[in-house]
Amino acid sequence: MKAENEQRTGLLHGFGAYGMWGLVPLFWPLLKPSEAVEILAHRMVWSLAVVGLALLALRRWGWIRELLRRPRKLALTTLAACVISVNWGLYIWAVNNGQVVEASLGYFINPLVSIAIGVLVLGERLRRAQWAAVGISVAAVLVLAVGYGRPPWISLILAFSFATYGLIKKKLDMGGLESLAAETAVLFLPALGYLLWLGAAGRSTFATEGLGHSALLAATGLVTAVPLVCFGAAAIRVPLSTLGLLQYLAPVFQFALGVLYFHEAMPPERWAGFSLVWAALILLTWDALRTGRRTRARLAAAAQVPAGAPEAVGAVEPPAAAAPARGPA
């Protein structure tokens, strides 16, 4: 019963995290007339404040000394901070400039880009279904390029930047709150310096657009940290395969908002491109679930065979003979 309650709690936190990430396009337009770079700077500053308070309450400070003692890890943290700032800044700009649908495409194709990076950077091997999914996604990008009259640069930059960020985070192996605190701390002084420069130049909107606008800019810290806390609570309670499926909620919500709320154009060729992307994701998800079931079945069968039993030889395919699981699942 306790396990069921834990899983139910984890699912609620997962839905909460991806739901908030999916509905965040409703928030950024509220910050106009602030420009994307000013919003990004506020997001860095206020996120550090919120996460710092959370770490203070939890008394989790030991990781800071370890990080400072490891120059390579500190360099990777700085790189992660730069990459995620590009992702955040471009996403804010895209939403506030009527490109919510194209931005959502970036997060639809992100799992496929992560697979491609795994092959190109890590030398990973793909199963046939994964190759097919990547091929379909390439065709989708070509169709969308024809539809837009240009490559979908916003989608591609968002997807590649977030996939690169995920790769760096995998190497860092830090907790969610700790990594966000480290990344925002790295960019805190540049962000604060930029905001002070805007104020000195008379271009800051923080104190000139009313108390409500200032409160909304400060709330960027909560908008950043709260979904991350929910995600962390979900990650320790539900299987990774479930989180892999939940991740599609965010771009689905974003796409729906772009079409139904912001009334962005969706000509036939754009529908065709998105349909190809969705087909690739369905194929990728099916392959991941099938591979996960096979792996669990092999492990269960191996656990039932007594160690050293002669009849067990060859009864179960050894793990090395099976294609390793790849991709978001």
Short mmCIF file of C-alpha atoms in Angstrom, two decimals:
data_model
loop_
_atom_site.label_atom_id
_atom_site.label_comp_id
_atom_site.label_asym_id
_atom_site.label_seq_id
_atom_site.Cartn_x
_atom_site.Cartn_y
_atom_site.Cartn_z
CA MET A 1 0.00 0.00 0.00
CA LYS A 2 2.84 2.37 0.87
CA ALA A 3 4.52 1.67 -2.47
CA GLU A 4 1.29 2.44 -4.32
CA ASN A 5 0.90 5.73 -2.45
CA GLU A 6 4.51 6.64 -3.23
CA GLN A 7 3.99 5.94 -6.92
CA ARG A 8 0.74 7.91 -6.95
CA THR A 9 2.52 10.82 -5.29
CA GLY A 10 5.32 10.56 -7.83
CA LEU A 11 2.89 10.60 -10.74
CA LEU A 12 1.17 13.70 -9.35
CA HIS A 13 4.53 15.45 -9.01
CA GLY A 14 5.45 14.34 -12.55
CA PHE A 15 2.21 15.67 -14.00
CA GLY A 16 2.74 18.86 -12.02
CA ALA A 17 6.29 19.38 -13.27
CA TYR A 18 5.61 18.73 -16.96
CA GLY A 19 2.26 20.49 -16.74
CA MET A 20 3.91 23.65 -15.45
CA TRP A 21 6.62 23.43 -18.10
CA GLY A 22 3.90 22.98 -20.71
CA LEU A 23 1.88 25.99 -19.54
CA VAL A 24 4.84 28.35 -19.09
CA PRO A 25 4.17 30.05 -22.48
CA LEU A 26 1.25 31.75 -20.72
CA PHE A 27 3.66 33.38 -18.28
CA TRP A 28 6.36 34.97 -20.42
CA PRO A 29 4.03 37.38 -22.31
CA LEU A 30 2.97 38.79 -18.94
CA LEU A 31 6.48 40.19 -18.57
CA LYS A 32 6.27 42.52 -21.57
CA PRO A 33 7.57 45.16 -22.23
CA SER A 34 10.69 43.50 -20.78
CA GLU A 35 12.94 42.10 -23.49
CA ALA A 36 14.03 38.46 -23.53
CA VAL A 37 17.57 39.18 -22.28
CA GLU A 38 16.30 41.23 -19.34
CA ILE A 39 13.83 38.47 -18.45
CA LEU A 40 16.62 35.90 -18.68
CA ALA A 41 18.85 37.96 -16.37
CA HIS A 42 16.04 38.25 -13.81
CA ARG A 43 15.44 34.52 -14.11
CA MET A 44 19.08 33.80 -13.26
CA VAL A 45 19.16 36.20 -10.31
CA TRP A 46 15.84 35.22 -8.74
CA SER A 47 16.32 31.49 -9.36
CA LEU A 48 19.53 31.60 -7.35
CA ALA A 49 17.67 33.35 -4.52
CA VAL A 50 14.87 30.76 -4.48
CA VAL A 51 17.15 27.74 -4.76
CA GLY A 52 19.54 29.22 -2.20
CA LEU A 53 16.69 29.48 0.32
CA ALA A 54 15.67 25.89 -0.41
CA LEU A 55 19.21 24.63 0.12
CA LEU A 56 19.49 26.68 3.30
CA ALA A 57 16.30 25.08 4.63
CA LEU A 58 17.55 21.60 3.69
CA ARG A 59 21.10 22.34 4.95
CA ARG A 60 22.65 20.94 1.80
CA TRP A 61 25.92 22.83 1.37
CA GLY A 62 28.61 20.14 1.34
CA TRP A 63 28.58 19.86 -2.47
CA ILE A 64 29.91 23.42 -2.86
CA ARG A 65 33.32 22.60 -1.39
CA GLU A 66 33.60 19.49 -3.55
CA LEU A 67 32.67 21.45 -6.68
CA LEU A 68 35.25 24.16 -6.01
CA ARG A 69 37.95 21.54 -5.49
CA ARG A 70 37.34 19.96 -8.90
CA PRO A 71 38.24 22.38 -11.73
CA ARG A 72 36.94 20.06 -14.47
CA LYS A 73 33.54 19.75 -12.79
CA LEU A 74 33.43 23.51 -12.27
CA ALA A 75 34.27 24.05 -15.96
CA LEU A 76 31.48 21.67 -16.99
CA THR A 77 29.07 23.52 -14.68
CA THR A 78 30.03 26.81 -16.35
CA LEU A 79 29.49 25.26 -19.77
CA ALA A 80 26.11 23.89 -18.68
CA ALA A 81 25.13 27.34 -17.41
CA CYS A 82 26.03 28.94 -20.75
CA VAL A 83 24.15 26.31 -22.76
CA ILE A 84 20.99 26.48 -20.67
CA SER A 85 21.04 30.29 -20.80
CA VAL A 86 20.95 30.07 -24.61
CA ASN A 87 18.03 27.64 -24.36
CA TRP A 88 16.09 29.73 -21.85
CA GLY A 89 16.74 33.02 -23.60
CA LEU A 90 15.73 31.75 -27.03
CA TYR A 91 12.61 30.10 -25.66
CA ILE A 92 11.48 33.30 -23.95
CA TRP A 93 12.15 35.27 -27.14
CA ALA A 94 10.25 32.72 -29.26
CA VAL A 95 7.17 32.75 -27.03
CA ASN A 96 7.05 36.55 -26.85
CA ASN A 97 7.47 36.83 -30.62
CA GLY A 98 4.67 34.50 -31.70
CA GLN A 99 6.73 31.33 -32.24
CA VAL A 100 5.23 29.03 -29.61
CA VAL A 101 4.50 26.22 -32.10
CA GLU A 102 8.04 26.20 -33.48
CA ALA A 103 9.41 26.30 -29.93
CA SER A 104 7.26 23.29 -28.98
CA LEU A 105 8.73 21.41 -31.95
CA GLY A 106 12.17 21.81 -30.38
CA TYR A 107 11.07 19.83 -27.33
CA PHE A 108 9.27 17.24 -29.45
CA ILE A 109 12.46 16.45 -31.36
CA ASN A 110 14.74 16.76 -28.32
CA PRO A 111 14.69 12.98 -27.56
CA LEU A 112 15.62 12.26 -31.18
CA VAL A 113 18.45 14.81 -31.08
CA SER A 114 19.68 13.24 -27.83
CA ILE A 115 19.87 9.89 -29.62
CA ALA A 116 21.81 11.45 -32.50
CA ILE A 117 24.27 13.04 -30.04
CA GLY A 118 24.66 9.68 -28.35
CA VAL A 119 25.74 8.17 -31.66
CA LEU A 120 28.00 11.03 -32.78
CA VAL A 121 29.60 11.93 -29.44
CA LEU A 122 29.40 8.80 -27.30
CA GLY A 123 29.67 6.21 -30.06
CA GLU A 124 26.43 4.52 -29.04
CA ARG A 125 24.77 1.91 -31.25
CA LEU A 126 21.14 2.17 -32.26
CA ARG A 127 18.51 -0.44 -32.85
CA ARG A 128 16.71 -0.52 -36.19
CA ALA A 129 13.62 1.18 -34.81
CA GLN A 130 15.73 4.01 -33.42
CA TRP A 131 17.47 4.50 -36.77
CA ALA A 132 14.04 4.60 -38.42
CA ALA A 133 12.83 7.20 -35.90
CA VAL A 134 15.88 9.39 -36.53
CA GLY A 135 15.40 9.07 -40.30
CA ILE A 136 11.73 10.05 -40.03
CA SER A 137 12.66 13.07 -37.90
CA VAL A 138 15.18 14.23 -40.52
CA ALA A 139 12.45 13.98 -43.16
CA ALA A 140 10.17 15.97 -40.85
CA VAL A 141 12.72 18.78 -40.53
CA LEU A 142 13.04 18.92 -44.34
CA VAL A 143 9.26 19.11 -44.75
CA LEU A 144 9.03 21.84 -42.12
CA ALA A 145 11.90 23.75 -43.77
CA VAL A 146 9.86 23.81 -46.99
CA GLY A 147 6.79 24.90 -45.06
CA TYR A 148 8.55 27.70 -43.18
CA GLY A 149 10.62 28.72 -46.19
CA ARG A 150 13.69 28.27 -44.00
CA PRO A 151 15.10 25.65 -41.63
CA PRO A 152 13.22 25.64 -38.28
CA TRP A 153 16.17 27.28 -36.53
CA ILE A 154 14.34 27.98 -33.29
CA SER A 155 13.36 24.32 -32.92
CA LEU A 156 16.80 23.04 -33.86
CA ILE A 157 18.69 25.38 -31.50
CA LEU A 158 16.32 24.59 -28.63
CA ALA A 159 16.60 20.85 -29.25
CA PHE A 160 20.39 20.76 -29.67
CA SER A 161 21.06 23.12 -26.77
CA PHE A 162 18.85 21.13 -24.40
CA ALA A 163 20.29 17.81 -25.59
CA THR A 164 23.81 19.18 -25.08
CA TYR A 165 22.78 20.39 -21.64
CA GLY A 166 21.50 16.89 -20.84
CA LEU A 167 24.81 15.38 -21.95
CA ILE A 168 26.76 17.74 -19.71
CA LYS A 169 24.41 17.06 -16.78
CA LYS A 170 24.95 13.34 -17.24
CA LYS A 171 28.69 13.86 -16.83
CA LEU A 172 28.24 16.18 -13.85
CA ASP A 173 25.95 13.82 -11.90
CA MET A 174 24.58 16.47 -9.53
CA GLY A 175 21.18 16.81 -7.90
CA GLY A 176 18.57 19.07 -9.45
CA LEU A 177 18.62 21.81 -6.81
CA GLU A 178 22.40 21.70 -6.47
CA SER A 179 23.03 21.90 -10.21
CA LEU A 180 20.55 24.75 -10.69
CA ALA A 181 22.16 26.62 -7.79
CA ALA A 182 25.63 26.12 -9.26
CA GLU A 183 24.60 27.14 -12.78
CA THR A 184 22.73 30.26 -11.69
CA ALA A 185 25.60 31.16 -9.32
CA VAL A 186 28.03 31.04 -12.25
CA LEU A 187 25.89 33.53 -14.19
CA PHE A 188 24.69 35.56 -11.20
CA LEU A 189 27.28 38.33 -11.44
CA PRO A 190 26.98 38.79 -15.24
CA ALA A 191 23.18 38.77 -14.94
CA LEU A 192 23.16 41.21 -12.02
CA GLY A 193 25.70 43.42 -13.79
CA TYR A 194 23.50 43.53 -16.88
CA LEU A 195 20.44 44.47 -14.80
CA LEU A 196 22.38 47.23 -13.03
CA TRP A 197 23.60 48.51 -16.39
CA LEU A 198 20.02 48.57 -17.69
CA GLY A 199 18.98 50.56 -14.62
CA ALA A 200 21.83 53.05 -15.02
CA ALA A 201 20.97 53.50 -18.70
CA GLY A 202 17.31 54.08 -17.88
CA ARG A 203 16.25 50.98 -19.83
CA SER A 204 15.24 48.70 -16.96
CA THR A 205 11.56 47.80 -16.65
CA PHE A 206 11.89 46.41 -13.11
CA ALA A 207 11.11 49.64 -11.29
CA THR A 208 9.37 51.58 -14.06
CA GLU A 209 6.36 49.39 -14.92
CA GLY A 210 4.73 49.19 -11.53
CA LEU A 211 4.86 46.92 -8.50
CA GLY A 212 2.94 44.13 -10.24
CA HIS A 213 5.45 43.94 -13.06
CA SER A 214 8.35 43.86 -10.58
CA ALA A 215 6.64 41.02 -8.71
CA LEU A 216 6.22 39.05 -11.94
CA LEU A 217 9.89 39.46 -12.79
CA ALA A 218 10.82 38.26 -9.31
CA ALA A 219 8.45 35.30 -9.77
CA THR A 220 10.69 33.97 -12.56
CA GLY A 221 12.68 32.33 -9.77
CA LEU A 222 9.65 30.37 -8.61
CA VAL A 223 8.65 29.54 -12.20
CA THR A 224 12.09 28.01 -12.67
CA ALA A 225 12.52 26.24 -9.33
CA VAL A 226 9.06 24.84 -8.50
CA PRO A 227 8.75 22.52 -11.54
CA LEU A 228 12.30 21.31 -10.90
CA VAL A 229 11.43 20.42 -7.30
CA CYS A 230 8.33 18.54 -8.49
CA PHE A 231 10.41 16.73 -11.10
CA GLY A 232 12.93 15.70 -8.44
CA ALA A 233 10.12 14.34 -6.26
CA ALA A 234 8.75 12.36 -9.22
CA ALA A 235 12.14 11.00 -10.32
CA ILE A 236 12.70 9.14 -7.05
CA ARG A 237 9.20 7.62 -6.96
CA VAL A 238 8.30 6.51 -10.49
CA PRO A 239 10.19 4.42 -13.07
CA LEU A 240 12.36 6.19 -15.62
CA SER A 241 10.18 4.79 -18.41
CA THR A 242 7.17 6.57 -16.92
CA LEU A 243 9.07 9.85 -16.75
CA GLY A 244 10.09 9.30 -20.37
CA LEU A 245 6.44 9.19 -21.35
CA LEU A 246 5.46 12.14 -19.15
CA GLN A 247 8.08 14.36 -20.82
CA TYR A 248 5.88 14.61 -23.92
CA LEU A 249 3.20 16.43 -21.90
CA ALA A 250 5.16 19.71 -21.97
CA PRO A 251 5.49 20.08 -25.78
CA VAL A 252 1.92 18.80 -26.26
CA PHE A 253 0.61 21.57 -23.99
CA GLN A 254 2.88 24.12 -25.66
CA PHE A 255 1.74 23.08 -29.14
CA ALA A 256 -1.92 23.22 -28.09
CA LEU A 257 -1.44 26.70 -26.63
CA GLY A 258 0.29 27.89 -29.79
CA VAL A 259 -2.53 26.68 -32.03
CA LEU A 260 -5.63 27.15 -29.86
CA TYR A 261 -4.72 30.09 -27.60
CA PHE A 262 -2.16 32.13 -29.53
CA HIS A 263 -3.80 31.21 -32.89
CA GLU A 264 -0.55 30.63 -34.74
CA ALA A 265 -0.83 29.52 -38.35
CA MET A 266 -0.67 25.78 -39.13
CA PRO A 267 -0.69 25.32 -42.94
CA PRO A 268 -0.89 21.75 -44.34
CA GLU A 269 2.87 21.35 -44.82
CA ARG A 270 3.44 22.25 -41.16
CA TRP A 271 0.86 19.66 -40.09
CA ALA A 272 2.67 17.14 -42.30
CA GLY A 273 6.02 17.91 -40.67
CA PHE A 274 4.63 17.66 -37.15
CA SER A 275 2.85 14.41 -38.04
CA LEU A 276 6.18 12.91 -39.11
CA VAL A 277 7.77 14.00 -35.82
CA TRP A 278 4.91 12.44 -33.86
CA ALA A 279 5.23 9.23 -35.87
CA ALA A 280 8.95 9.09 -35.04
CA LEU A 281 8.23 9.61 -31.34
CA ILE A 282 5.56 6.89 -31.33
CA LEU A 283 8.02 4.49 -32.94
CA LEU A 284 10.74 5.48 -30.47
CA THR A 285 8.43 5.04 -27.48
CA TRP A 286 7.16 1.66 -28.71
CA ASP A 287 10.73 0.44 -29.18
CA ALA A 288 11.78 1.66 -25.73
CA LEU A 289 8.83 -0.01 -24.00
CA ARG A 290 9.37 -3.26 -25.91
CA THR A 291 13.08 -3.29 -25.05
CA GLY A 292 12.31 -2.53 -21.41
CA ARG A 293 9.87 -5.45 -21.19
CA ARG A 294 12.39 -7.83 -22.77
CA THR A 295 15.14 -6.71 -20.42
CA ARG A 296 12.93 -7.19 -17.35
CA ALA A 297 11.86 -10.63 -18.61
CA ARG A 298 15.49 -11.71 -19.07
CA LEU A 299 16.44 -10.49 -15.61
CA ALA A 300 13.46 -12.25 -14.04
CA ALA A 301 14.30 -15.49 -15.85
CA ALA A 302 17.95 -15.25 -14.83
CA ALA A 303 16.95 -14.68 -11.20
CA GLN A 304 14.88 -17.90 -11.18
CA VAL A 305 17.74 -20.13 -12.42
CA PRO A 306 20.03 -21.50 -9.66
CA ALA A 307 23.60 -20.26 -9.97
CA GLY A 308 25.89 -22.79 -11.64
CA ALA A 309 23.09 -25.07 -12.84
CA PRO A 310 24.28 -26.93 -15.99
CA GLU A 311 20.88 -26.69 -17.64
CA ALA A 312 20.95 -22.91 -17.25
CA VAL A 313 23.77 -22.50 -19.76
CA GLY A 314 22.35 -20.93 -22.90
CA ALA A 315 18.82 -20.80 -21.44
CA VAL A 316 18.93 -17.07 -21.02
CA GLU A 317 20.59 -14.71 -23.48
CA PRO A 318 23.46 -12.96 -21.69
CA PRO A 319 23.08 -9.21 -21.32
CA ALA A 320 26.10 -8.55 -23.55
CA ALA A 321 24.38 -10.26 -26.47
CA ALA A 322 21.42 -7.93 -26.37
CA ALA A 323 21.49 -4.48 -27.89
CA PRO A 324 21.94 -1.98 -25.06
CA ALA A 325 19.00 0.22 -24.29
CA ARG A 326 19.40 3.69 -25.75
CA GLY A 327 17.37 6.82 -25.98
CA PRO A 328 15.14 8.59 -23.47
CA ALA A 329 13.63 5.41 -22.04
#
